[in-house]
Short mmCIF file of C-alpha atoms in Angstrom, two decimals:
data_model
loop_
_atom_site.label_atom_id
_atom_site.label_comp_id
_atom_site.label_asym_id
_atom_site.label_seq_id
_atom_site.Cartn_x
_atom_site.Cartn_y
_atom_site.Cartn_z
CA MET D 298 65.51 54.17 127.24
CA ALA D 299 63.00 54.89 124.47
CA PHE D 300 63.80 53.13 121.22
CA ASP D 301 62.98 56.16 119.08
CA ARG D 302 65.52 58.51 120.61
CA VAL D 303 67.86 60.42 118.30
CA TYR D 304 71.58 60.45 119.07
CA LEU D 305 73.34 63.64 117.92
CA ASP D 306 76.38 63.73 120.19
CA TRP D 307 78.96 61.96 118.03
CA ASN D 308 81.74 64.38 119.01
CA ALA D 309 81.41 63.15 122.58
CA THR D 310 81.47 59.52 121.53
CA ALA D 311 80.43 57.60 118.44
CA PRO D 312 78.33 54.46 118.81
CA LEU D 313 80.40 51.32 118.42
CA SER D 314 80.41 50.44 114.72
CA GLY D 315 79.46 47.01 113.46
CA VAL D 316 82.91 46.35 111.99
CA ALA D 317 84.60 47.26 115.27
CA ARG D 318 82.23 45.06 117.23
CA GLU D 319 82.86 42.06 114.98
CA ALA D 320 86.62 42.57 115.12
CA MET D 321 86.53 42.75 118.91
CA LEU D 322 84.42 39.61 119.22
CA SER D 323 86.93 37.75 117.07
CA ALA D 324 89.79 39.10 119.19
CA LEU D 325 88.12 37.90 122.36
CA GLU D 326 88.29 34.36 121.01
CA LEU D 327 92.10 34.50 120.91
CA PRO D 328 93.59 33.42 124.27
CA GLY D 329 97.21 34.48 123.77
CA ASN D 330 99.19 37.38 125.21
CA ALA D 331 100.81 39.35 122.41
CA SER D 332 104.12 39.29 124.29
CA SER D 333 104.23 35.48 124.29
CA VAL D 334 106.27 33.63 121.66
CA HIS D 335 103.98 30.63 121.22
CA ALA D 336 101.43 30.33 118.41
CA GLU D 337 98.61 31.85 120.43
CA GLY D 338 100.77 34.81 121.36
CA ARG D 339 101.92 35.28 117.78
CA ALA D 340 98.30 35.32 116.62
CA ALA D 341 97.52 38.12 119.09
CA ARG D 342 100.63 40.00 118.00
CA ALA D 343 99.63 39.70 114.34
CA ALA D 344 96.19 41.15 115.11
CA ILE D 345 97.73 44.10 116.94
CA ASP D 346 100.18 44.69 114.10
CA LYS D 347 97.26 44.72 111.65
CA ALA D 348 95.48 47.32 113.79
CA ARG D 349 98.67 49.37 113.88
CA ARG D 350 98.75 49.39 110.08
CA GLN D 351 95.09 50.36 109.91
CA VAL D 352 95.50 53.30 112.29
CA ALA D 353 98.70 54.41 110.54
CA ALA D 354 96.93 54.45 107.17
CA LEU D 355 94.28 56.75 108.62
CA VAL D 356 96.88 59.50 109.16
CA GLY D 357 99.54 58.69 106.56
CA ALA D 358 102.05 57.44 109.12
CA ASP D 359 104.57 54.62 109.38
CA PRO D 360 102.91 51.77 111.33
CA GLN D 361 106.01 51.48 113.50
CA HIS D 362 105.33 55.03 114.66
CA VAL D 363 101.87 54.30 116.11
CA ILE D 364 101.97 53.74 119.88
CA PHE D 365 98.72 52.56 121.47
CA THR D 366 97.57 54.12 124.74
CA SER D 367 94.50 53.97 126.97
CA GLY D 368 93.07 57.00 125.18
CA ALA D 369 93.79 60.52 123.97
CA THR D 370 94.18 61.87 127.50
CA GLU D 371 97.01 59.45 128.27
CA ALA D 372 98.64 60.25 124.93
CA ALA D 373 98.46 63.96 125.77
CA ASN D 374 99.94 63.50 129.23
CA TRP D 375 102.72 61.38 127.77
CA VAL D 376 103.82 63.74 125.01
CA LEU D 377 103.34 67.02 126.90
CA THR D 378 106.50 66.82 128.97
CA PRO D 379 109.69 68.88 129.35
CA SER D 380 111.71 65.66 129.31
CA PHE D 381 112.57 64.23 125.88
CA LYS D 382 115.34 62.15 124.40
CA MET D 383 117.09 62.56 121.08
CA GLY D 384 118.33 59.06 120.54
CA ARG D 385 119.93 58.32 123.90
CA SER D 386 120.74 61.92 124.74
CA PRO D 387 118.44 63.99 126.97
CA LEU D 388 116.57 66.88 125.35
CA THR D 389 114.77 69.61 127.28
CA ILE D 390 111.56 71.33 126.23
CA GLY D 391 111.63 74.73 127.87
CA HIS D 392 108.06 75.93 127.38
CA LEU D 393 104.67 74.74 126.15
CA TYR D 394 102.39 76.99 124.09
CA VAL D 395 98.77 75.79 123.83
CA SER D 396 95.89 77.37 121.97
CA ALA D 397 93.11 78.76 124.13
CA ILE D 398 90.55 76.42 122.57
CA GLU D 399 92.34 73.13 123.26
CA HIS D 400 90.59 70.24 124.96
CA PRO D 401 91.25 70.23 128.74
CA ALA D 402 93.52 67.19 128.29
CA ILE D 403 95.88 69.50 126.39
CA ARG D 404 95.14 72.81 128.07
CA GLU D 405 96.11 71.41 131.49
CA GLY D 406 99.69 71.15 130.21
CA GLY D 407 100.46 67.51 130.88
CA ARG D 408 103.71 67.18 132.86
CA PHE D 409 104.71 70.82 132.51
CA VAL D 410 104.40 73.03 135.58
CA ARG D 411 101.99 75.94 135.25
CA GLU D 412 104.80 78.48 134.85
CA GLN D 413 105.99 76.62 131.76
CA VAL D 414 102.66 76.90 129.92
CA SER D 415 101.47 79.89 127.90
CA GLU D 416 98.20 80.34 126.05
CA ILE D 417 97.92 81.20 122.36
CA PRO D 418 94.86 83.42 121.82
CA VAL D 419 92.29 82.77 119.14
CA LEU D 420 90.39 85.11 116.85
CA ALA D 421 86.65 85.78 116.96
CA THR D 422 86.37 83.44 113.98
CA GLY D 423 87.47 80.54 116.17
CA LEU D 424 90.87 80.26 114.48
CA VAL D 425 94.13 80.26 116.40
CA ASP D 426 95.89 83.63 116.15
CA LEU D 427 99.03 82.88 114.14
CA ASP D 428 100.40 86.39 114.59
CA ALA D 429 100.18 85.97 118.34
CA LEU D 430 101.88 82.58 118.08
CA LYS D 431 104.74 84.14 116.15
CA VAL D 432 105.21 86.79 118.84
CA LEU D 433 105.29 84.12 121.54
CA LEU D 434 107.84 82.05 119.66
CA ASP D 435 109.97 85.11 118.90
CA ARG D 436 110.10 85.81 122.63
CA HIS D 437 110.83 82.20 123.59
CA ASP D 438 113.86 81.74 125.83
CA SER D 439 115.91 79.21 123.87
CA GLY D 440 118.31 78.92 126.77
CA ALA D 441 115.64 77.12 128.77
CA GLY D 442 115.09 74.51 126.06
CA LEU D 443 113.08 74.02 122.87
CA PRO D 444 109.53 75.36 122.45
CA MET D 445 106.61 72.97 122.12
CA VAL D 446 103.35 74.10 120.49
CA ALA D 447 100.01 72.30 120.80
CA VAL D 448 97.29 73.25 118.29
CA MET D 449 94.31 71.00 117.63
CA LEU D 450 93.33 70.22 114.04
CA VAL D 451 89.57 70.48 114.58
CA ASN D 452 87.93 72.16 117.55
CA ASN D 453 85.66 69.78 119.41
CA GLU D 454 82.96 72.39 120.07
CA THR D 455 82.78 74.62 116.97
CA GLY D 456 84.14 72.13 114.44
CA VAL D 457 86.42 74.87 113.06
CA ILE D 458 89.43 73.49 111.18
CA GLN D 459 92.61 75.09 112.52
CA PRO D 460 95.53 76.31 110.34
CA VAL D 461 97.90 73.64 111.59
CA ALA D 462 100.16 73.54 108.52
CA GLU D 463 100.64 77.32 108.77
CA ALA D 464 101.37 77.04 112.49
CA ALA D 465 103.92 74.32 111.69
CA LYS D 466 105.94 76.77 109.61
CA LEU D 467 106.28 79.07 112.62
CA VAL D 468 107.20 76.17 114.87
CA ARG D 469 109.86 74.95 112.43
CA ALA D 470 111.37 78.43 112.19
CA ALA D 471 111.65 78.45 115.98
CA GLY D 472 113.19 74.98 116.09
CA GLY D 473 110.29 73.62 118.13
CA LEU D 474 108.01 70.60 118.30
CA LEU D 475 104.37 70.55 117.16
CA VAL D 476 101.74 68.41 118.89
CA VAL D 477 98.38 68.11 117.13
CA ASP D 478 95.20 66.81 118.72
CA ALA D 479 93.53 65.14 115.71
CA VAL D 480 90.79 63.44 117.72
CA GLN D 481 87.90 65.31 116.07
CA ALA D 482 89.52 65.44 112.63
CA VAL D 483 89.98 61.81 111.62
CA GLY D 484 86.96 60.37 109.89
CA ARG D 485 85.76 63.88 109.00
CA ILE D 486 88.62 65.29 106.94
CA ALA D 487 91.69 63.75 105.35
CA VAL D 488 94.60 63.78 107.79
CA ASP D 489 98.26 63.26 106.87
CA ILE D 490 100.95 63.75 109.49
CA THR D 491 103.56 64.66 106.87
CA GLU D 492 101.39 67.22 105.09
CA LEU D 493 100.56 68.82 108.42
CA ASP D 494 104.27 68.81 109.31
CA ALA D 495 103.32 67.70 112.81
CA ASP D 496 105.73 65.89 115.10
CA PHE D 497 102.98 64.12 117.05
CA LEU D 498 99.30 63.35 116.49
CA ILE D 499 96.89 62.36 119.23
CA LEU D 500 94.03 59.99 118.34
CA SER D 501 91.06 58.45 120.12
CA SER D 502 89.23 55.26 119.16
CA HIS D 503 85.75 56.02 120.46
CA LYS D 504 85.35 59.18 118.38
CA ILE D 505 85.35 57.14 115.15
CA GLY D 506 83.21 54.15 116.09
CA GLY D 507 85.84 52.15 117.93
CA PRO D 508 85.67 51.14 121.59
CA LYS D 509 86.29 53.44 124.53
CA GLY D 510 89.51 53.14 126.49
CA VAL D 511 92.02 53.05 123.64
CA GLY D 512 93.86 55.74 121.68
CA ALA D 513 97.23 56.39 120.13
CA LEU D 514 100.16 58.72 119.94
CA VAL D 515 101.44 58.87 116.36
CA ILE D 516 104.96 60.13 115.84
CA ARG D 517 106.54 61.30 112.60
CA GLY D 518 109.90 59.78 113.51
CA GLU D 519 111.61 58.21 116.48
CA VAL D 520 114.54 60.60 116.73
CA MET D 521 112.89 62.67 119.47
CA MET D 522 110.69 60.86 121.97
CA PRO D 523 109.03 61.95 125.24
CA SER D 524 110.15 60.33 128.46
CA VAL D 525 108.20 57.21 129.32
CA LEU D 526 105.01 57.81 131.30
CA VAL D 527 103.89 54.22 131.97
CA ARG D 528 106.77 51.97 133.03
CA GLY D 529 106.82 48.21 133.40
CA GLY D 530 107.29 45.32 131.03
CA GLY D 531 108.33 47.40 128.03
CA GLN D 532 105.43 46.80 125.68
CA GLU D 533 104.92 49.06 122.65
CA LYS D 534 108.64 48.98 121.88
CA GLY D 535 109.40 50.16 125.41
CA HIS D 536 107.39 53.37 125.01
CA ARG D 537 104.23 52.33 126.85
CA SER D 538 104.30 49.40 129.26
CA GLY D 539 101.38 47.23 130.26
CA THR D 540 99.66 44.32 128.56
CA GLU D 541 97.96 45.68 125.47
CA ASN D 542 94.21 46.22 125.43
CA PHE D 543 94.00 43.57 122.74
CA PRO D 544 90.29 43.64 121.80
CA GLY D 545 90.21 47.42 122.13
CA ILE D 546 93.18 47.89 119.82
CA VAL D 547 91.72 45.47 117.26
CA GLY D 548 88.40 47.33 117.36
CA PHE D 549 90.22 50.66 116.98
CA GLY D 550 92.00 49.36 113.89
CA ALA D 551 88.80 48.09 112.29
CA ALA D 552 87.04 51.40 112.94
CA ALA D 553 89.99 53.35 111.51
CA GLU D 554 89.98 51.31 108.32
CA ALA D 555 86.22 51.78 107.90
CA VAL D 556 86.16 55.56 108.35
CA ASN D 557 89.19 55.93 106.09
CA ARG D 558 87.52 53.91 103.34
CA ASP D 559 84.19 55.74 103.59
CA LEU D 560 85.54 59.25 104.22
CA ASP D 561 84.47 60.97 101.00
CA LEU D 562 80.96 59.50 100.97
CA THR D 563 80.38 60.15 104.66
CA ARG D 564 81.68 63.71 104.45
CA GLU D 565 79.40 64.61 101.53
CA ARG D 566 76.35 63.07 103.17
CA LEU D 567 76.93 64.71 106.54
CA LEU D 568 77.63 68.10 105.02
CA GLN D 569 74.27 68.03 103.24
CA ARG D 570 72.51 67.11 106.47
CA ARG D 571 74.32 69.72 108.53
CA GLN D 572 73.41 72.39 105.98
CA ARG D 573 69.75 71.30 106.07
CA LEU D 574 69.83 71.34 109.86
CA GLU D 575 71.24 74.86 110.05
CA ALA D 576 68.88 76.18 107.37
CA GLY D 577 65.95 74.72 109.29
CA MET D 578 67.14 76.28 112.53
CA ARG D 579 67.39 79.70 110.90
CA ALA D 580 63.91 79.34 109.41
CA VAL D 581 62.51 78.70 112.89
CA ALA D 582 64.67 81.20 114.79
CA PRO D 583 66.41 83.80 112.60
CA ASP D 584 68.30 85.06 115.65
CA VAL D 585 70.10 81.75 116.20
CA ILE D 586 73.87 82.18 116.36
CA ILE D 587 76.03 79.47 114.79
CA HIS D 588 79.52 79.81 116.18
CA GLY D 589 82.45 79.56 113.80
CA GLU D 590 80.27 79.54 110.68
CA GLY D 591 82.50 82.11 108.99
CA SER D 592 85.44 79.69 109.11
CA GLU D 593 85.96 76.34 107.46
CA ARG D 594 84.33 73.66 109.59
CA VAL D 595 84.10 69.89 109.55
CA CYS D 596 80.96 68.45 108.02
CA ASN D 597 79.25 67.16 111.15
CA THR D 598 79.30 69.91 113.80
CA THR D 599 76.91 72.74 114.66
CA PHE D 600 77.62 74.77 117.79
CA PHE D 601 74.79 77.23 118.33
CA THR D 602 73.27 79.73 120.71
CA LEU D 603 69.56 80.32 120.90
CA PRO D 604 69.12 83.68 122.65
CA GLY D 605 67.01 83.29 125.78
CA LEU D 606 67.95 79.66 126.28
CA LYS D 607 70.56 78.60 128.85
CA SER D 608 72.87 75.71 128.03
CA GLU D 609 71.72 73.42 130.82
CA THR D 610 68.07 74.23 130.19
CA GLY D 611 68.45 73.57 126.49
CA GLN D 612 70.29 70.30 126.96
CA ILE D 613 67.60 68.98 129.30
CA ALA D 614 64.82 70.24 127.02
CA PHE D 615 66.26 68.44 123.99
CA ASP D 616 66.77 65.32 126.08
CA LEU D 617 63.12 65.36 127.09
CA GLU D 618 62.24 65.68 123.42
CA GLY D 619 64.22 62.52 122.76
CA VAL D 620 67.27 64.21 121.22
CA ALA D 621 70.73 63.65 122.71
CA LEU D 622 73.13 66.56 122.20
CA SER D 623 75.64 68.35 124.39
CA ALA D 624 76.58 71.70 125.82
CA GLY D 625 80.08 71.66 124.36
CA SER D 626 82.89 69.32 125.34
CA ALA D 627 81.99 66.15 127.24
CA CYS D 628 85.06 66.16 129.45
CA SER D 629 83.64 65.50 132.92
CA SER D 630 80.59 63.65 134.11
CA GLY D 631 77.44 65.73 134.42
CA LYS D 632 79.28 69.01 133.94
CA VAL D 633 77.54 71.84 132.12
CA GLY D 634 79.44 75.08 132.49
CA GLN D 635 80.61 78.08 130.56
CA SER D 636 82.34 77.26 127.30
CA GLN D 637 86.08 77.94 127.38
CA VAL D 638 85.97 78.03 123.59
CA LEU D 639 83.36 80.79 123.45
CA MET D 640 85.26 82.81 126.04
CA ALA D 641 88.44 82.44 124.00
CA MET D 642 86.56 83.68 120.94
CA GLY D 643 85.60 86.84 122.84
CA GLN D 644 81.96 85.89 123.33
CA ASP D 645 79.96 86.65 126.47
CA PRO D 646 80.85 83.83 128.90
CA ALA D 647 77.23 83.80 130.08
CA MET D 648 76.08 82.96 126.56
CA GLY D 649 74.69 79.46 126.48
CA ALA D 650 75.60 77.19 123.58
CA LEU D 651 74.64 73.70 122.47
CA ARG D 652 76.43 71.32 120.15
CA ILE D 653 74.83 69.00 117.64
CA SER D 654 77.27 66.54 116.10
CA LEU D 655 76.29 64.07 113.40
CA GLY D 656 77.76 60.72 112.47
CA ALA D 657 77.83 57.94 109.93
CA THR D 658 74.33 56.65 110.67
CA THR D 659 72.63 60.03 111.10
CA ASP D 660 69.77 60.09 108.59
CA ASP D 661 67.18 62.60 107.41
CA ILE D 662 64.70 61.33 109.99
CA ALA D 663 67.12 62.29 112.75
CA ILE D 664 67.51 65.79 111.28
CA ASP D 665 63.72 66.15 111.09
CA ARG D 666 63.38 65.07 114.72
CA ALA D 667 66.04 67.55 115.80
CA LEU D 668 64.33 70.39 113.93
CA THR D 669 60.95 69.52 115.43
CA ALA D 670 62.47 69.59 118.91
CA PHE D 671 64.27 72.85 118.09
CA GLN D 672 61.01 74.44 116.97
CA ARG D 673 59.20 73.45 120.16
CA ILE D 674 61.99 74.61 122.41
CA ALA D 675 62.48 77.90 120.54
CA ALA D 676 58.75 78.63 120.86
CA ARG D 677 58.80 78.43 124.65
CA ARG D 678 62.14 80.08 125.41
CA LYS D 679 62.14 83.14 127.63
CA MET D 680 63.46 86.07 125.65
CA PRO D 681 65.30 88.85 127.52
CA GLU D 682 63.26 91.98 128.04
CA ARG D 683 64.22 94.99 125.96
CA ALA D 684 64.99 98.27 127.63
CA ALA D 685 62.31 100.91 127.17
#
């Protein structure tokens, strides 16, 4: 692969950060199993406990309430279940309400059957429709069990920040549980589980410069817990069995600490570069559509449509220009299809859209390269013919 390529697909996955790499290399030198009581095992356990504190600090949680998983998808499938416990007593969740712009890992409904899942519409601005959520909760059949609501904090395609704290008020009034996918939020905005009034947060390591294959479910308290998904030796306080992904967890913790420490500086720098990118795109193609720009967005994401350019054509064209970006969510290998998010926002499903997402090491040279590629591609697009 050419050395001068530009990587602008950080929402799909962030390159492994130097601090995470070093932490993982150190972890690989430790031979012990964290479940063992000897000195080597205790050293591994101490490293995992440190990572737990680092991840907890990223979202204002109690370290004891961070449960490591194989990734955000596993965390979603674990927590999205009708079967809960309150202490030792069973607790039933009667229905799941998910916003129409959730990642597929959430939108699929986890362990709920299809009849137990309802969709919360979103507005043209890309924001979840709180009035519609209230109607759904008002109609909820409490006899079937408690309601569960899943609303992401930051949309992975548009970067629009969702009104989670406001949604939480509706959920509390209905006596329900709130699950928040914070995968695209951490490292880009300040996240606090208490301020959001969320019951559960879902996190992913590789979105913030940690390794792939590790994530976490963060819980506000341990009074109500989902039924166990992965059974076995009882690791993670009995909530998630299986020998811990020791180097992955340690790398996740190091990455979490780094993005938490550098949040303000990174956010300011990326916002300036995103603004310069979008201004440059408009200068080249005034008809470019930037989705969600009327709402508050995170600093690193631009989701745009260039009329006359199909998503798959645009993605390949940018790739040939040496710029890596995506056509929305990277949720299945090689898949470029219609954006569920755009459809939910009431846009033409045939409208192609591309996503540029910046990260900690994105510099002005990368923005210049992206704008040069954009100019070349815009110049050779095939515009639709106008009716006479």
